[in-house]
mmCIF file with all atom_site columns, C-alpha atoms in Angstrom:
data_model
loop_
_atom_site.group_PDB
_atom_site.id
_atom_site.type_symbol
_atom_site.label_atom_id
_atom_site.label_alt_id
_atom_site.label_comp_id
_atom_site.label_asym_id
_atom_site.label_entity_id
_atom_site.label_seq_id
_atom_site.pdbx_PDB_ins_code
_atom_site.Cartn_x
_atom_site.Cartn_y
_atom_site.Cartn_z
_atom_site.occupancy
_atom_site.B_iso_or_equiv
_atom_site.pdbx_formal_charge
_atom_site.auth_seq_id
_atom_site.auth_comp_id
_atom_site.auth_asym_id
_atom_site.auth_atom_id
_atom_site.pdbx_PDB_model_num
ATOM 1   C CA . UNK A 1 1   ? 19.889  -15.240 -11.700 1.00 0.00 ? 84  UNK A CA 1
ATOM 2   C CA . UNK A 1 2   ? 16.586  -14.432 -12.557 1.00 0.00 ? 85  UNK A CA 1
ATOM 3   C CA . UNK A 1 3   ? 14.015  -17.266 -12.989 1.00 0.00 ? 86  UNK A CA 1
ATOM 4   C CA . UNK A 1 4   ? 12.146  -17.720 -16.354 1.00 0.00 ? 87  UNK A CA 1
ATOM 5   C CA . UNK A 1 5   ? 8.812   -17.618 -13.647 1.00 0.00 ? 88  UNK A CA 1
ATOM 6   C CA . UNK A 1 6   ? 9.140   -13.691 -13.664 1.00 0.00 ? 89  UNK A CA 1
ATOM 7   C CA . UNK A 1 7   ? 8.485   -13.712 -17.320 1.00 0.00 ? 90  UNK A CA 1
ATOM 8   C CA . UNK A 1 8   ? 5.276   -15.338 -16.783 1.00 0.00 ? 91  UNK A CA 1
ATOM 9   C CA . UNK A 1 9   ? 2.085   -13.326 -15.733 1.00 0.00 ? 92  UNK A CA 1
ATOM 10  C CA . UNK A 1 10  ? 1.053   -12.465 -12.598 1.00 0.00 ? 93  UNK A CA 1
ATOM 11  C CA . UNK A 1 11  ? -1.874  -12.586 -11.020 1.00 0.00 ? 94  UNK A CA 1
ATOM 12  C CA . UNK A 1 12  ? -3.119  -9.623  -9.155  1.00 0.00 ? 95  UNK A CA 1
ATOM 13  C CA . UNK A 1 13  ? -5.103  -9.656  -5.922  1.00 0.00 ? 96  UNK A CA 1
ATOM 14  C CA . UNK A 1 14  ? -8.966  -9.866  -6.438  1.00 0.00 ? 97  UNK A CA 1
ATOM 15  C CA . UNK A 1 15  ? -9.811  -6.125  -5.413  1.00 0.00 ? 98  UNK A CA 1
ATOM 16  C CA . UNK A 1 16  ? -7.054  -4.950  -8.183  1.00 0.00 ? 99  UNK A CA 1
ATOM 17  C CA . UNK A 1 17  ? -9.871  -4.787  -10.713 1.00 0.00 ? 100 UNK A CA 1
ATOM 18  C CA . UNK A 1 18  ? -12.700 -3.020  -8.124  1.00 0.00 ? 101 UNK A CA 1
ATOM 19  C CA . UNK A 1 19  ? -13.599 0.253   -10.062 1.00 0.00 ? 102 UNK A CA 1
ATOM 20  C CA . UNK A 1 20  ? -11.753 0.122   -12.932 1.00 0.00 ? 103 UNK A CA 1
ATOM 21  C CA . UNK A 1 21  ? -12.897 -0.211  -16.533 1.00 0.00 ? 104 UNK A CA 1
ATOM 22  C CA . UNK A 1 22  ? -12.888 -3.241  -18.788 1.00 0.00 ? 105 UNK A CA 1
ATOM 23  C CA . UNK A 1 23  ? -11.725 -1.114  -21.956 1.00 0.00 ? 106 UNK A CA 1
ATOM 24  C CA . UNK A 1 24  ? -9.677  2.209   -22.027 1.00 0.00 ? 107 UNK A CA 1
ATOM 25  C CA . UNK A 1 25  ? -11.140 5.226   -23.576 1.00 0.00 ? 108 UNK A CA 1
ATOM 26  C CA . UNK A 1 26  ? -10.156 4.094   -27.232 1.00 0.00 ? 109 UNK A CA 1
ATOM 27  C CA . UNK A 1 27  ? -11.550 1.062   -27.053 1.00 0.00 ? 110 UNK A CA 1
ATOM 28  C CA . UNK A 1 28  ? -8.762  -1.387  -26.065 1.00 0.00 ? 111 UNK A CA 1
ATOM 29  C CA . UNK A 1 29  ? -8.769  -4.085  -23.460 1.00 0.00 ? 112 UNK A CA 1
ATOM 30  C CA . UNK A 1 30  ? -7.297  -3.167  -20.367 1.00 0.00 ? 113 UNK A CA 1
ATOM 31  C CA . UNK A 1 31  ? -6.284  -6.638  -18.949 1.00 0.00 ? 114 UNK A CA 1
ATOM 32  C CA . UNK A 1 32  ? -7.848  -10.320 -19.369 1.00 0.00 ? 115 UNK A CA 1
ATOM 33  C CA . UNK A 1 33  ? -10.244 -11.412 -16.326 1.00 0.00 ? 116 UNK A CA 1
ATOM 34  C CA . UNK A 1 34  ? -8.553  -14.467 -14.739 1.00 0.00 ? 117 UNK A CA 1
ATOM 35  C CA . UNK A 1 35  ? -10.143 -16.971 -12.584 1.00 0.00 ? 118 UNK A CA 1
ATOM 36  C CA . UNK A 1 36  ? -12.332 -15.583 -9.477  1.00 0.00 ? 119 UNK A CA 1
ATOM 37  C CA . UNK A 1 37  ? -12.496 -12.456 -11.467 1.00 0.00 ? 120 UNK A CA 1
ATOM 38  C CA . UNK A 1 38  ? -8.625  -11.099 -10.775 1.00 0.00 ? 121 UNK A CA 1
ATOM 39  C CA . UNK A 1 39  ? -6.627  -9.470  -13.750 1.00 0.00 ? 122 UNK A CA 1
ATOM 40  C CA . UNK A 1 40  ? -3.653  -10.948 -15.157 1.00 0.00 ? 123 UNK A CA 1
ATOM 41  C CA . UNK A 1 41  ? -1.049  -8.691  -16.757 1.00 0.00 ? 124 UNK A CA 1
ATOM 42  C CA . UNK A 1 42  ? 3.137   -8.309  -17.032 1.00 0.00 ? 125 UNK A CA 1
ATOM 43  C CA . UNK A 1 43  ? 4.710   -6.259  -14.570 1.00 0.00 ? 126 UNK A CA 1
ATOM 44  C CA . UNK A 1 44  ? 7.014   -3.148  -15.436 1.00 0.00 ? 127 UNK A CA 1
ATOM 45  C CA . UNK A 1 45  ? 9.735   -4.983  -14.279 1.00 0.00 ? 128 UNK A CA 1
ATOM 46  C CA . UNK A 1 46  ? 9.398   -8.125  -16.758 1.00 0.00 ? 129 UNK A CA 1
ATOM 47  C CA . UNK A 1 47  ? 11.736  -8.067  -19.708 1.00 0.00 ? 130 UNK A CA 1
ATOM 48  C CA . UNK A 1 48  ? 13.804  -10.106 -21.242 1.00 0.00 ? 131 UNK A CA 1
ATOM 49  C CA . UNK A 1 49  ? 16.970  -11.669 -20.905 1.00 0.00 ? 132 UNK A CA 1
ATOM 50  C CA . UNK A 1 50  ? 18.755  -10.097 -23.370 1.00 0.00 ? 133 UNK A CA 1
ATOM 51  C CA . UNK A 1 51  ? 17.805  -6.365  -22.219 1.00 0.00 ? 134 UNK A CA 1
ATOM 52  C CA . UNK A 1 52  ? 18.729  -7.718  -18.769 1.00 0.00 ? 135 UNK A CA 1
ATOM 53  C CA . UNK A 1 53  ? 22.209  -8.354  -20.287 1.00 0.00 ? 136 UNK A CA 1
ATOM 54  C CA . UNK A 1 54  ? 23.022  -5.450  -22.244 1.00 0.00 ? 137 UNK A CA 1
ATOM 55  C CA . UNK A 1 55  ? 21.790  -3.137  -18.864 1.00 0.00 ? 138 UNK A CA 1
ATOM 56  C CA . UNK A 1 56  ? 24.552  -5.094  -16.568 1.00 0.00 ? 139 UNK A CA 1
ATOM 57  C CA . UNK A 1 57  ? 26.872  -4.968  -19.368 1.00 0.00 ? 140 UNK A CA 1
ATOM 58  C CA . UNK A 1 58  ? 26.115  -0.999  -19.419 1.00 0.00 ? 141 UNK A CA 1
ATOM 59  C CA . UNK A 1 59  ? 26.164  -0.546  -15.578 1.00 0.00 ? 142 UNK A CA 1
ATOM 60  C CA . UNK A 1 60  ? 29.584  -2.280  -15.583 1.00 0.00 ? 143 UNK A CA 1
ATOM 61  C CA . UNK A 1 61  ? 31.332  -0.403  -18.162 1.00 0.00 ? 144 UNK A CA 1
ATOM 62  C CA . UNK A 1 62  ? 30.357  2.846   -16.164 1.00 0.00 ? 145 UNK A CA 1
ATOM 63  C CA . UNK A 1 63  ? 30.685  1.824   -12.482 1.00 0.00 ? 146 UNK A CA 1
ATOM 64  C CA . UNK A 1 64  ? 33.082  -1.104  -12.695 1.00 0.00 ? 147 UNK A CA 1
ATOM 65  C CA . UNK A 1 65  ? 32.104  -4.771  -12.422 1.00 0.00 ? 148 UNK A CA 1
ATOM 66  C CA . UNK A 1 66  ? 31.927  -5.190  -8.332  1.00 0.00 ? 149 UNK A CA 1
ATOM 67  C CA . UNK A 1 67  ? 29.808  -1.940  -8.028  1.00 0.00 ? 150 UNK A CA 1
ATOM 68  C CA . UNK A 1 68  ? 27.772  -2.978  -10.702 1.00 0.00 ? 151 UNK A CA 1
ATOM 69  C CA . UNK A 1 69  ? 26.643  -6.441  -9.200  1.00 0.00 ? 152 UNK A CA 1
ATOM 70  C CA . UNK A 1 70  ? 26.099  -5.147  -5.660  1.00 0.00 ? 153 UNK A CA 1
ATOM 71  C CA . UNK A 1 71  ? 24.011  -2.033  -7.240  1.00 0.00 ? 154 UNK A CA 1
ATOM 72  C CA . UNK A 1 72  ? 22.239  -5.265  -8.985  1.00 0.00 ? 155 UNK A CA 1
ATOM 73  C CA . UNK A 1 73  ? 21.729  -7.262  -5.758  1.00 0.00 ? 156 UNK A CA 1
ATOM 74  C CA . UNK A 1 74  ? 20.322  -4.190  -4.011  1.00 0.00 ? 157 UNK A CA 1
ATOM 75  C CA . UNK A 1 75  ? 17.509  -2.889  -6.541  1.00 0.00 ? 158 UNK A CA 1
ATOM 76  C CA . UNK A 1 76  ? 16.889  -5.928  -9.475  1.00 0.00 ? 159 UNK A CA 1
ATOM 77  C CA . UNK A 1 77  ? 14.972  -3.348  -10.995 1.00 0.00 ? 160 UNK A CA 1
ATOM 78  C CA . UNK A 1 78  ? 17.213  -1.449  -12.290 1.00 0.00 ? 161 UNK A CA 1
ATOM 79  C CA . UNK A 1 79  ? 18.133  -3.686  -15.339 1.00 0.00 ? 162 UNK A CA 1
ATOM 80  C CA . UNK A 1 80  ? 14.589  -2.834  -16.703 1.00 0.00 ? 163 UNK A CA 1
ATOM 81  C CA . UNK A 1 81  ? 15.461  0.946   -16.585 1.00 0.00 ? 164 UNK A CA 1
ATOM 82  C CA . UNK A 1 82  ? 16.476  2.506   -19.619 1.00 0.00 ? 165 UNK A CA 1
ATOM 83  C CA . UNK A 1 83  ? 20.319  2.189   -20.060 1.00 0.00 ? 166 UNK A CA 1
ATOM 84  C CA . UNK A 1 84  ? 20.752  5.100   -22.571 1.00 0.00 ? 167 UNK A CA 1
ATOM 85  C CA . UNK A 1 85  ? 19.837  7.300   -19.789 1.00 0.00 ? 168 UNK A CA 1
ATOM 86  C CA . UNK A 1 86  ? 22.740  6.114   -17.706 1.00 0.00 ? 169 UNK A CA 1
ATOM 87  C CA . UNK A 1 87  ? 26.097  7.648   -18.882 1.00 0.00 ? 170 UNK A CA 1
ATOM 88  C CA . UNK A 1 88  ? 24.231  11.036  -19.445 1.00 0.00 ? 171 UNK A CA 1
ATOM 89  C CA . UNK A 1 89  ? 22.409  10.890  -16.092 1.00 0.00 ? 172 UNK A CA 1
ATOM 90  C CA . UNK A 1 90  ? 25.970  10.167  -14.441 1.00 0.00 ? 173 UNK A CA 1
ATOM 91  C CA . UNK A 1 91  ? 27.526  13.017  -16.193 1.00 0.00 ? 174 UNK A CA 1
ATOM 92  C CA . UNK A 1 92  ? 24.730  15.558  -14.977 1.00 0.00 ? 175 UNK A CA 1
ATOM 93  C CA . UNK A 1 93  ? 25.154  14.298  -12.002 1.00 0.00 ? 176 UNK A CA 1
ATOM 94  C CA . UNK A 1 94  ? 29.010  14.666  -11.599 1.00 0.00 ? 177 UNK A CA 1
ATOM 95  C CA . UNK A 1 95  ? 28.648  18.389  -12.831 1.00 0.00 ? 178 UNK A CA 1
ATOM 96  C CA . UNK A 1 96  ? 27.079  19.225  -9.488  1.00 0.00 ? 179 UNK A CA 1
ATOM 97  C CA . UNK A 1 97  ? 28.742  16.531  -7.086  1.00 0.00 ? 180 UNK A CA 1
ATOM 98  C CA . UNK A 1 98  ? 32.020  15.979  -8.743  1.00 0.00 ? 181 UNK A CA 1
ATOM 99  C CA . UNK A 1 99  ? 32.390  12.617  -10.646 1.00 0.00 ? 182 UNK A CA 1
ATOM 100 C CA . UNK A 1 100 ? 33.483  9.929   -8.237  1.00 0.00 ? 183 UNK A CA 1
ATOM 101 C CA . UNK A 1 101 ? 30.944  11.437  -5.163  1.00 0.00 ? 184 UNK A CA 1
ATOM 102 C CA . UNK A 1 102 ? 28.621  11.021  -8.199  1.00 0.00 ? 185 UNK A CA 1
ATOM 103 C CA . UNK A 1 103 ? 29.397  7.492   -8.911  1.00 0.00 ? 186 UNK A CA 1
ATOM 104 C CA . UNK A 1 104 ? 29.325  6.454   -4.791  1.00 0.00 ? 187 UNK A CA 1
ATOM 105 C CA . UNK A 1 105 ? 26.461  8.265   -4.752  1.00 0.00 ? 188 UNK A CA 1
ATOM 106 C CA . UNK A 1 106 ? 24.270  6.122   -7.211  1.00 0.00 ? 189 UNK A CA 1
ATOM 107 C CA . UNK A 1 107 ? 25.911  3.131   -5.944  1.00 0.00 ? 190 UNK A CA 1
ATOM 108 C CA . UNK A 1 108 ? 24.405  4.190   -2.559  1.00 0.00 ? 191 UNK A CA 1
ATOM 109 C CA . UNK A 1 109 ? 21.239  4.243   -4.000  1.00 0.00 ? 192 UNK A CA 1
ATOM 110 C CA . UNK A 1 110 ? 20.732  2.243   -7.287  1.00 0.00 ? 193 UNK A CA 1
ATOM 111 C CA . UNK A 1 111 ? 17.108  3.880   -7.693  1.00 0.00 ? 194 UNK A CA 1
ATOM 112 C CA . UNK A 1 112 ? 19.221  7.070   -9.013  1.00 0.00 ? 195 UNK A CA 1
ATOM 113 C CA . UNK A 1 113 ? 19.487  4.945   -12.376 1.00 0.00 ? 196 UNK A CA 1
ATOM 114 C CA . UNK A 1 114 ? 16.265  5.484   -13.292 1.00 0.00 ? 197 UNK A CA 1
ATOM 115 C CA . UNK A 1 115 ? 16.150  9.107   -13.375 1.00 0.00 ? 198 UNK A CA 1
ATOM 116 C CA . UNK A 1 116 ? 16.295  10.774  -16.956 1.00 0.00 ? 199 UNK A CA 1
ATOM 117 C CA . UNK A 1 117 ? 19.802  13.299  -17.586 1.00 0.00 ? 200 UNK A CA 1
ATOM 118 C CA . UNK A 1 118 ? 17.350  15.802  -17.924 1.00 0.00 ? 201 UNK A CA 1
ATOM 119 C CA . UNK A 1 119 ? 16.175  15.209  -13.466 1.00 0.00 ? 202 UNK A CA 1
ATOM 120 C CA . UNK A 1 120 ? 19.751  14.137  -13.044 1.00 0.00 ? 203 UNK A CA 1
ATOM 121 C CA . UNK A 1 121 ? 21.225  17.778  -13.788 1.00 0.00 ? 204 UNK A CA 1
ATOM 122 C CA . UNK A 1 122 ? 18.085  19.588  -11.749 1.00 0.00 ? 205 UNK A CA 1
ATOM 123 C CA . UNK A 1 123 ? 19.662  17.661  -8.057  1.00 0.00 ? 206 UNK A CA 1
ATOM 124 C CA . UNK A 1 124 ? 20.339  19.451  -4.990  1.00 0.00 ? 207 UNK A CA 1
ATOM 125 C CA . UNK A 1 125 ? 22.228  18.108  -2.325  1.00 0.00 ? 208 UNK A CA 1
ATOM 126 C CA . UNK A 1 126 ? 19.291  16.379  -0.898  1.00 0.00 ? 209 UNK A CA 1
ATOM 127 C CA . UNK A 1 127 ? 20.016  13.888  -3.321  1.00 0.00 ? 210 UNK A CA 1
ATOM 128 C CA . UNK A 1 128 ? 23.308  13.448  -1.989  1.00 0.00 ? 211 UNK A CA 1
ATOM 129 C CA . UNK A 1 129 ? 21.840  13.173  1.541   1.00 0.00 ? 212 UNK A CA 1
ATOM 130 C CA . UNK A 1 130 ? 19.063  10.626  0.850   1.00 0.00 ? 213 UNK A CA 1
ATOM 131 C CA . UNK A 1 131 ? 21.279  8.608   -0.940  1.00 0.00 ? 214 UNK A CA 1
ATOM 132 C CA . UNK A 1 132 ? 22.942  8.210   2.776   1.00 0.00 ? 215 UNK A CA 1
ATOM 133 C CA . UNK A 1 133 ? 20.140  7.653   4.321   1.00 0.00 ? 216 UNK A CA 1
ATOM 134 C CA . UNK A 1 134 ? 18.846  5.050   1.355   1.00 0.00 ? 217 UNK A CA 1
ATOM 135 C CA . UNK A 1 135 ? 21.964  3.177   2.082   1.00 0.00 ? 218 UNK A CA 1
ATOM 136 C CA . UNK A 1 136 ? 21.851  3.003   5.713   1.00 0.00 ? 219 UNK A CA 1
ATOM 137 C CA . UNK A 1 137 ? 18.403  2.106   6.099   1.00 0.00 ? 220 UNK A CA 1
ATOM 138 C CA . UNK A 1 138 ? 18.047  -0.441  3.182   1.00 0.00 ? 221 UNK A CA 1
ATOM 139 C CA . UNK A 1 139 ? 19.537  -3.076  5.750   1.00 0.00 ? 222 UNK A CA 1
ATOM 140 C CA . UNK A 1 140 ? 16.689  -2.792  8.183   1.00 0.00 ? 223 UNK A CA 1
ATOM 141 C CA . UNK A 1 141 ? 14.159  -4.221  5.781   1.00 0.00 ? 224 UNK A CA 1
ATOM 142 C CA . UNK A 1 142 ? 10.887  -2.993  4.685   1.00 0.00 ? 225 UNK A CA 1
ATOM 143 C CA . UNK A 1 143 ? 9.144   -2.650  7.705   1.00 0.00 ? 226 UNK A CA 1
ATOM 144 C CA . UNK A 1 144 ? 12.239  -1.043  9.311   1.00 0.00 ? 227 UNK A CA 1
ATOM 145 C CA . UNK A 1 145 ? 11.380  2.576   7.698   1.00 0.00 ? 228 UNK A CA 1
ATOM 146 C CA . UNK A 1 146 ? 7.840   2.960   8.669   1.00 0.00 ? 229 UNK A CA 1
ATOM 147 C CA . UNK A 1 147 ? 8.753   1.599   12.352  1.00 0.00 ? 230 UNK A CA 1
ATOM 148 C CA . UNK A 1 148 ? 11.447  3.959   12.498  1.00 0.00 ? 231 UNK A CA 1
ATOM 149 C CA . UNK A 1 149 ? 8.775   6.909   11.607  1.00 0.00 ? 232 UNK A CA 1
ATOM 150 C CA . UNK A 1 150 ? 6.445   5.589   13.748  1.00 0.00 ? 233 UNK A CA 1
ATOM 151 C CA . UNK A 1 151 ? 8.788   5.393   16.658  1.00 0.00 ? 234 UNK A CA 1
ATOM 152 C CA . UNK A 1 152 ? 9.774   8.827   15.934  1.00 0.00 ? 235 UNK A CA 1
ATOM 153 C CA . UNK A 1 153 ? 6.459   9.749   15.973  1.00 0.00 ? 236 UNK A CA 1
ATOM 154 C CA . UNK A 1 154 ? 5.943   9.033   19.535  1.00 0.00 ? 237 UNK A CA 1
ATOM 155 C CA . UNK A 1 155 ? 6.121   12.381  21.241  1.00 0.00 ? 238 UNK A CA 1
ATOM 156 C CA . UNK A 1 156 ? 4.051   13.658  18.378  1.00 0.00 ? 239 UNK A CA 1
ATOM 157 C CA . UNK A 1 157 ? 1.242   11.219  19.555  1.00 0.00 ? 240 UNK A CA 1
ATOM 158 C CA . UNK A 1 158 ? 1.931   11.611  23.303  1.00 0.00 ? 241 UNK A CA 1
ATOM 159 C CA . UNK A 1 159 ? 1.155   15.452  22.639  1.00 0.00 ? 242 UNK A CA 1
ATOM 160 C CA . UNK A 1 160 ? -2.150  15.249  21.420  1.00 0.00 ? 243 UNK A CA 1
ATOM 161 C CA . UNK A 1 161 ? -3.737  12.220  22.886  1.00 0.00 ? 244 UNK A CA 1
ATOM 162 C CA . UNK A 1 162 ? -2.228  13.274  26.542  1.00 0.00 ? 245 UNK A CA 1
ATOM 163 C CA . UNK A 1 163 ? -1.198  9.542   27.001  1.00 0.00 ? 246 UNK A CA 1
ATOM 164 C CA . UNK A 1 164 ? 2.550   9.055   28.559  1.00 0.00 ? 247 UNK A CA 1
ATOM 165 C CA . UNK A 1 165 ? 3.282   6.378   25.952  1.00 0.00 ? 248 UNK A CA 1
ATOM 166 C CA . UNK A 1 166 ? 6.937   5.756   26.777  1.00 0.00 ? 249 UNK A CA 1
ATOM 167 C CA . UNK A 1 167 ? 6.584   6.094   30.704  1.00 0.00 ? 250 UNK A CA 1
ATOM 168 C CA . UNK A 1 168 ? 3.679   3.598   30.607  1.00 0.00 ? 251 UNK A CA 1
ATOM 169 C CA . UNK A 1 169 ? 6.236   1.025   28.754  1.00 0.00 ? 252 UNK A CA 1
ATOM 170 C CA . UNK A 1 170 ? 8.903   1.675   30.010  1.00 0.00 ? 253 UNK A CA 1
ATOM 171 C CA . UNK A 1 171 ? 6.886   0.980   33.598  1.00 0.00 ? 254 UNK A CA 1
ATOM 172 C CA . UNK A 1 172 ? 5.298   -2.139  32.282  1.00 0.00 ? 255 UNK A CA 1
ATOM 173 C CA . UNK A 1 173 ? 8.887   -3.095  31.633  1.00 0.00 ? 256 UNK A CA 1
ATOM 174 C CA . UNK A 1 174 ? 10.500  -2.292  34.907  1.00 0.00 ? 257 UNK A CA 1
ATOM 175 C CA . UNK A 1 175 ? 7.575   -3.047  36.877  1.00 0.00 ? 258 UNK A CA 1
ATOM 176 C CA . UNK A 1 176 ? 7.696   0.620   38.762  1.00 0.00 ? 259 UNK A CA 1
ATOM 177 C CA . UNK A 1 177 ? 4.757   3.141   38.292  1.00 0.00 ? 260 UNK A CA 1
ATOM 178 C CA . UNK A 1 178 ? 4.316   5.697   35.551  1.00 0.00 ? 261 UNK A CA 1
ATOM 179 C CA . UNK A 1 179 ? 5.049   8.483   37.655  1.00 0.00 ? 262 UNK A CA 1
ATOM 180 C CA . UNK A 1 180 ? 8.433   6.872   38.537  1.00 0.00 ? 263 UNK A CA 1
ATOM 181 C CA . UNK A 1 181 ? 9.135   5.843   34.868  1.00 0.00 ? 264 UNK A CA 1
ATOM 182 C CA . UNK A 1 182 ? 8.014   9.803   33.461  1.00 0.00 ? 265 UNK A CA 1
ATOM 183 C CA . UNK A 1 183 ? 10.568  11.229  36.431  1.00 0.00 ? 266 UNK A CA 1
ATOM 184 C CA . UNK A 1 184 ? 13.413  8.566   35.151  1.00 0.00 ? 267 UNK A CA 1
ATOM 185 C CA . UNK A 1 185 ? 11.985  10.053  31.654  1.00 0.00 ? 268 UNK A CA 1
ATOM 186 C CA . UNK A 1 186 ? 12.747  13.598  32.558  1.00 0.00 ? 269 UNK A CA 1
ATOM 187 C CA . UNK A 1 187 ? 15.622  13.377  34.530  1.00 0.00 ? 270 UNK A CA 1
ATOM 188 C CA . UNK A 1 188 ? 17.793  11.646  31.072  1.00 0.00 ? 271 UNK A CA 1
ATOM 189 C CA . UNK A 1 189 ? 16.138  14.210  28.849  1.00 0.00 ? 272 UNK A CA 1
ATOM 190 C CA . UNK A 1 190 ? 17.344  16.995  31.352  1.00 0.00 ? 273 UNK A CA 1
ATOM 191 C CA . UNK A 1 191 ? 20.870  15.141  31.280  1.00 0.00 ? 274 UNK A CA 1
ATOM 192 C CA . UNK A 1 192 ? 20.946  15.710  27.648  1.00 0.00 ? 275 UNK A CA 1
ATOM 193 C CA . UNK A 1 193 ? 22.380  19.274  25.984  1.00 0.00 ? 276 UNK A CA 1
ATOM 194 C CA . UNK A 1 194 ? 20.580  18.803  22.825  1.00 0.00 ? 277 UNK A CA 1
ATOM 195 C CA . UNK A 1 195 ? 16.988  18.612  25.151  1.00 0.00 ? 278 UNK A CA 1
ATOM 196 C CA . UNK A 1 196 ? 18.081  21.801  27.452  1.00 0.00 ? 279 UNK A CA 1
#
């Protein structure tokens, strides 16, 4: 499942290195200077196959088999996080959510793993919430957030730059004027009882 490749270093792109220092403030190499003057290193994701094991064999025994392999499929990651933390982390958070909410919860949003029992038992329902909106946005992709925002953002912009973004779209789309598109604008947000 997970190619011997990721074991090997990766090369980082050539500005990674721009300002930092050669050695750390004891004395130790920071990273080896690869060709064209990048840094090579390991990412905190790269460990080995045996530690990848024993986490899947610890997600499973706590969240059953099927939840554990599409928590896996969702976030790789998480098989690098630290698996003692698990169990207690679960527990802490099934004191405040109730244990099976708790469980669907993480399974919403595999990230949750990583957080220490000690985090786990300081949630408030907000952690309950984003693991909602986690799950419902994760199809989307990575660009799908930020275009979301920025869509979002719209009126925001349209406020202080005093440009009719939408009506000037949605006229270039129709082929009618801005005017006509801003009155077609109004007249749905007046039709609306959350914009009265």
């Amino acid at each position: 499942r997970f190619p011997k490749s990721r074991l090997a270093p990766k090369k980082r792109p050539f500005y990674a290195g721009w300002g930092m220092p050669k050695r750390d403030i004891d004395g130790t190499e920071i990273g080896q200077v690869g060709q064209g003057g990048t840094l090579t290193s390991k990412s905190l994701f790269d460990i080995d196959e045996q530690r990848q094991r024993a986490s899947f064999a610890e997600i499973a025994r706590i969240y059953g088999e099927e939840d554990a392999l599409t928590m896996v499929k969702v976030l790789p990651n998480i098989l690098a996080f630290d698996s003692n933390n698990f169990g207690p982390a679960l527990d802490n958070f099934g004191e405040i959510f109730g244990y099976d909410e708790a469980k669907a919860m993480v399974v919403r949003n595999p990230g949750l793993l990583g957080i220490s029992p000690e985090n786990a038992a300081t949630s408030t329902d907000q952690t309950m919430q984003f693991s909602y909106i986690i799950a419902y946005t994760r199809p989307i992709g990575k660009a799908g957030l930020p275009a979301i925002l920025g869509l979002v953002s719209i009126p925001g912009i349209e406020q202080i730059t005093h440009t009719p973004i939408r009506a000037e779209f949605l006229a270039a789309v129709s082929g009618g004027t801005t005017a006509e598109a801003a009155a077609g604008l109004q007249q749905l947000s007046n039709s609306l009882p959350l914009m009265n």
